[in-house]
Each structure stands twice: as structure tokens, then as C-alpha cells.
PDB file of C-alpha atoms in Angstrom:
ATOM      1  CA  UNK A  48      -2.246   5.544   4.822  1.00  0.00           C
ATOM      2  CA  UNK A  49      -2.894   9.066   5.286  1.00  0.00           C
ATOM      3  CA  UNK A  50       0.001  12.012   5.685  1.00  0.00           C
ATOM      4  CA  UNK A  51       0.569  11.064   9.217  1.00  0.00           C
ATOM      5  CA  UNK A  52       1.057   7.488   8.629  1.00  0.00           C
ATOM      6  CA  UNK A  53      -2.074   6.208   9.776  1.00  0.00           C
ATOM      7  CA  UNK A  54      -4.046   3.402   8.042  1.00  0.00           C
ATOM      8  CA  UNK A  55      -7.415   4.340   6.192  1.00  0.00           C
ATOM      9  CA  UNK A  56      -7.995   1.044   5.247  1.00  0.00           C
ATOM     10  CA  UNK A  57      -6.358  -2.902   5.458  1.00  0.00           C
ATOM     11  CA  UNK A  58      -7.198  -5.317   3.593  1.00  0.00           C
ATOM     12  CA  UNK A  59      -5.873  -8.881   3.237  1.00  0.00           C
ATOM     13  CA  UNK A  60      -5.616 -11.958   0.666  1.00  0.00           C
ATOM     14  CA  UNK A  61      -4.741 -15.147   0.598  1.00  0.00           C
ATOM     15  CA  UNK A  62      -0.746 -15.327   1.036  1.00  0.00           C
ATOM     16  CA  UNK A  63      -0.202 -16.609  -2.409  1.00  0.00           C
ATOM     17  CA  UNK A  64      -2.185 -13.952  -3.779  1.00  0.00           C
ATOM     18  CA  UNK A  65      -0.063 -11.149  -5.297  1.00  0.00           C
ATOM     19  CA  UNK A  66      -0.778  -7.473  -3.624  1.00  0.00           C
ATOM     20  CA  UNK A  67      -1.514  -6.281  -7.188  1.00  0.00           C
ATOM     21  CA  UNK A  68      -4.810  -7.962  -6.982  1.00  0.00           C
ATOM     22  CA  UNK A  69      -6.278  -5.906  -3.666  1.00  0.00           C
ATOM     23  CA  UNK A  70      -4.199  -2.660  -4.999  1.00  0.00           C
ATOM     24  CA  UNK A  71      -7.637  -1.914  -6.849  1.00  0.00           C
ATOM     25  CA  UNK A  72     -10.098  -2.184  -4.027  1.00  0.00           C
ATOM     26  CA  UNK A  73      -8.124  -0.340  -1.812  1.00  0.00           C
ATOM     27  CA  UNK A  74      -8.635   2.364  -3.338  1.00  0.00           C
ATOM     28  CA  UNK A  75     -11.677   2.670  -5.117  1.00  0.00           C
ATOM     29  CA  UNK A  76     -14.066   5.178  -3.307  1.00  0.00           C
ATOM     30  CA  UNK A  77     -10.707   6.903  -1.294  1.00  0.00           C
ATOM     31  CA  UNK A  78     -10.156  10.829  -2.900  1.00  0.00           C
ATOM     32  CA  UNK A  79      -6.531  11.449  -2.208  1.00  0.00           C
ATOM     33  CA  UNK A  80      -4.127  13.950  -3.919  1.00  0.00           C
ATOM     34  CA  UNK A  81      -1.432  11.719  -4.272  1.00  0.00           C
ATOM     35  CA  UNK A  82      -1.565   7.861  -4.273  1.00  0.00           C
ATOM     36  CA  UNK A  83       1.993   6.616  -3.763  1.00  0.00           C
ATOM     37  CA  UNK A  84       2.779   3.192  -4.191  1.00  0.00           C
ATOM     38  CA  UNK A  85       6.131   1.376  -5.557  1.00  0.00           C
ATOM     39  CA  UNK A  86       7.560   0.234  -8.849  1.00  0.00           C
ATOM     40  CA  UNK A  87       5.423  -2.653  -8.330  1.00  0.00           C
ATOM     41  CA  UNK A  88       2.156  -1.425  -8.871  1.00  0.00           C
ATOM     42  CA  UNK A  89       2.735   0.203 -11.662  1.00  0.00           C
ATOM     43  CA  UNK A  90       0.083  -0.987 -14.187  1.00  0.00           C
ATOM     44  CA  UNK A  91      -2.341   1.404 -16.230  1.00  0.00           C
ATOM     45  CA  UNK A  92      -5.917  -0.171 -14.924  1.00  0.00           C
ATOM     46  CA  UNK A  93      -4.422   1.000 -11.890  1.00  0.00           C
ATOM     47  CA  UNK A  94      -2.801   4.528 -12.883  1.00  0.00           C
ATOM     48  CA  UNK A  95      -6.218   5.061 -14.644  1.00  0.00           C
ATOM     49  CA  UNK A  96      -8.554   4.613 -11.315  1.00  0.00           C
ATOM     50  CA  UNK A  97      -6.349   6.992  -9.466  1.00  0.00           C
ATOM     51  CA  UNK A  98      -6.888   9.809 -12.515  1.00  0.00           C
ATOM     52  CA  UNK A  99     -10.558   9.082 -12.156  1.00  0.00           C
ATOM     53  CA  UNK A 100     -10.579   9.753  -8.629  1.00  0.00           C
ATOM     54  CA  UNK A 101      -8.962  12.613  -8.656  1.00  0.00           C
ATOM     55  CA  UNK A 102      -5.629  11.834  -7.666  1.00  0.00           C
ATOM     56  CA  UNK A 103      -2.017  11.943  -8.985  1.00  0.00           C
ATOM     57  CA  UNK A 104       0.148   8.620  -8.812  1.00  0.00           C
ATOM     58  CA  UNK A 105       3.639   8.736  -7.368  1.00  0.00           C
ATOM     59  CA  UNK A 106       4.514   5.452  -8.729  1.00  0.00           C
ATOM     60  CA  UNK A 107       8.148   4.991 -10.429  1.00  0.00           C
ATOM     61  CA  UNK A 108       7.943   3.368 -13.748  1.00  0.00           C
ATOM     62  CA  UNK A 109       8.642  -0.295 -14.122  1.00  0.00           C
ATOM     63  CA  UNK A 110      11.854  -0.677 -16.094  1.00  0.00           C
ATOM     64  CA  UNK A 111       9.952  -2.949 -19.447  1.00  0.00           C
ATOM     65  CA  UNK A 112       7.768   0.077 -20.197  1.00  0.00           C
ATOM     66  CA  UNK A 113       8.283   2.118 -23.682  1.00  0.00           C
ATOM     67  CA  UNK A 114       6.519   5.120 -22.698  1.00  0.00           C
ATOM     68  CA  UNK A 115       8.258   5.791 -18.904  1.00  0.00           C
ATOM     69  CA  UNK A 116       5.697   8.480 -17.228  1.00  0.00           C
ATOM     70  CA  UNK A 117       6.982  10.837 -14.760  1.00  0.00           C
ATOM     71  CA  UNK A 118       6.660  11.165 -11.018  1.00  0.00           C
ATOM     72  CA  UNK A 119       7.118  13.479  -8.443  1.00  0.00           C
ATOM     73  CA  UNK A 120      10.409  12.169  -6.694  1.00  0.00           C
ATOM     74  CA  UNK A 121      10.162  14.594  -3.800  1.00  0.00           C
ATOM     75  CA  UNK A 122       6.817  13.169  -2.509  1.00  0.00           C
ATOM     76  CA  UNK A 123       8.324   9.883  -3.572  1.00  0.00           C
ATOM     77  CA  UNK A 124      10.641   9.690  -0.925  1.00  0.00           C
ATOM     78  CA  UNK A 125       7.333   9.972   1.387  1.00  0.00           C
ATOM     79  CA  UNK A 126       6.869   6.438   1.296  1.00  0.00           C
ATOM     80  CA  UNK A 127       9.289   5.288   4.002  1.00  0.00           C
ATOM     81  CA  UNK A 128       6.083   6.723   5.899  1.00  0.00           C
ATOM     82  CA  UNK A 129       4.407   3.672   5.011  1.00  0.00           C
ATOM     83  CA  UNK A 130       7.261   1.152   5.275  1.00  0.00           C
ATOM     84  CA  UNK A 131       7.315   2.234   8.735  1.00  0.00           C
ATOM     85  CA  UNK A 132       3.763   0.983   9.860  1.00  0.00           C
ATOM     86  CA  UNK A 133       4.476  -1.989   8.605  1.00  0.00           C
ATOM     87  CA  UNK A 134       7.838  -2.596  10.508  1.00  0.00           C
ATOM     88  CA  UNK A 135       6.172  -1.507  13.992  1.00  0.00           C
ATOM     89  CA  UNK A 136       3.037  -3.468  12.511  1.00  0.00           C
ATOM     90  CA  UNK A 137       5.381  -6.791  12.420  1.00  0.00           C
ATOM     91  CA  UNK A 138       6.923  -6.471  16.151  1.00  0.00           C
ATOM     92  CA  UNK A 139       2.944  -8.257  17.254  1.00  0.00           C
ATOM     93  CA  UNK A 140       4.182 -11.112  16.755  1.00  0.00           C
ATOM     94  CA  UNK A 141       1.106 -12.891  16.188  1.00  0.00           C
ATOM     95  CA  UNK A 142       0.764 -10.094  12.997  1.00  0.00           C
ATOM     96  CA  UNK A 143       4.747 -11.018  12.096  1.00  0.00           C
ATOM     97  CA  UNK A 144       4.165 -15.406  11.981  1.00  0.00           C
ATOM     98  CA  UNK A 145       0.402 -15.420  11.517  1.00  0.00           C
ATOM     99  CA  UNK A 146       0.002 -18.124  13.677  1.00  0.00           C
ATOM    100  CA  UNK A 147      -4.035 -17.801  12.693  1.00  0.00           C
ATOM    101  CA  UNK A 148      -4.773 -19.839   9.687  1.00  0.00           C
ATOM    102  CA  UNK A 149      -7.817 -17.799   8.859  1.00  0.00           C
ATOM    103  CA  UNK A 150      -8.051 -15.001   7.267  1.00  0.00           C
ATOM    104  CA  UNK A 151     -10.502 -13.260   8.819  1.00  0.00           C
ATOM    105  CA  UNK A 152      -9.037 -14.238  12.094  1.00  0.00           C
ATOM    106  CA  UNK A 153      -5.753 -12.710  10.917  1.00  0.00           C
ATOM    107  CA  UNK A 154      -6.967  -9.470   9.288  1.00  0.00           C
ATOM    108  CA  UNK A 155      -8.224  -9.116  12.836  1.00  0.00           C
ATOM    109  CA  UNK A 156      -5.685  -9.003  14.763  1.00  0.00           C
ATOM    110  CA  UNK A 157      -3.880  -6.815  12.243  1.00  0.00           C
ATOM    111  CA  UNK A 158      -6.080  -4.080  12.558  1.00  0.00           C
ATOM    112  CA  UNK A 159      -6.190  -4.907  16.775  1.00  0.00           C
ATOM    113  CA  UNK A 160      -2.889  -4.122  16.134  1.00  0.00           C
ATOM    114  CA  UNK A 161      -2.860  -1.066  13.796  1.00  0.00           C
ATOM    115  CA  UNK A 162      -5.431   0.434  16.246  1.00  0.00           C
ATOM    116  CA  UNK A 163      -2.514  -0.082  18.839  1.00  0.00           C
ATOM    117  CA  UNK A 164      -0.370   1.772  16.869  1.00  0.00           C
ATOM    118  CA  UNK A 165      -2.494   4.478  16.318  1.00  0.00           C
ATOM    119  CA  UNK A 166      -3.190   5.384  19.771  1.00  0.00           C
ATOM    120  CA  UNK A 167      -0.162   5.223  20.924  1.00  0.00           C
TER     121      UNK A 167
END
């Protein structure tokens, strides 16, 4: 997502697949300032590509960790930004019961749909 909300780039797995796994390739090759993502995706392979890049992580730290790293919790709160394309990305309802066993027919219609969203 960018500032406004808008989607840079989708990508999809299979639904078993944790979102960890993608988390790498979806950035990789994107320069942002800040890469905010929650508690869930904090990992170091992950923290580290974001450094490289450029960019600062706004991730909170996952409770199990010794060394807790800060974030900023101001740009934190930016996130419900993102929470919100997904909610007006699931009222498609072929996006919200993927009805398309595909998933290349599925990733699709999501972005048939994010495109909808975006020129609204």
C-alpha cells in the first residue's frame, strides 16, 4: 500500500500457506520509508531486507523475543489504512468466498477488484 491506501502490489498463495512466506517478495525491489506490517511479521530475514532497502520497519515486537526493538507507534497506528482495503476489498463477494478454485483465476479478480477501488 502506499500513503493513500492504494495497493502497489498483490500477491497471493495457496490458502494454507502462511502470509509470512510472500511477506518477502512483496517487497523486495519496493524503496519505501517505512514498511509497516503487524506483530506477525516480525522476523529478522525480514527486518533485515527492509534495512537493505532503505526503509525503517514499523513492526511491534513479538512477545518471545529477548532483545524487543523499538517502533515508531505514531506511524503505527497508520495501519488501519491498510485494514481498510481489505474490508472494502471483501464486500466483492466473489473476492470475500473465492468461489474460483484457481489461483490465478482468483488473484484476478482481486486486483479487478482493487482497481475498482481505486478509481472510485
Amino acid at each position: 500500500m502506499d500513503a493513500l491506501g492504494n495497493p502497489v502490489r498483490l500477491l497471493a498463495g495457496p490458502g494454507q500457506q502462511n502470509d509470512m512466506a510472500q511477506a518477502h517478495d512483496l517487497i523486495v525491489g519496493l524503496h519505501a520509508e517505512h514498511v509497516i506490517a503487524d506483530r506477525a511479521y516480525d522476523a529478522d530475514n525480514l527486518m533485515d531486507t527492509i534495512f537493505d532497502q532503505g526503509g525503517k520497519p514499523v513492526i511491534p515486537p513479538r512477545r518471545h523475543r529477548r532483545h524487543r526493538h523499538r517502533y515508531n507507534k505514531t506511524i503505527y497506528k497508520e495501519r488501519n489504512i491498510i485494514e481498510r482495503f481489505f474490508a472494502k476489498l471483501k464486500h466483492f463477494r466473489r473476492v470475500a468466498t473465492r468461489y474460483d478454485k484457481l489461483l490465478a483465476n482468483f488473484l484476478g479478480f482481486v486486483k479487478i477488484a482493487a482497481i475498482a477501488l481505486c478509481i472510485k
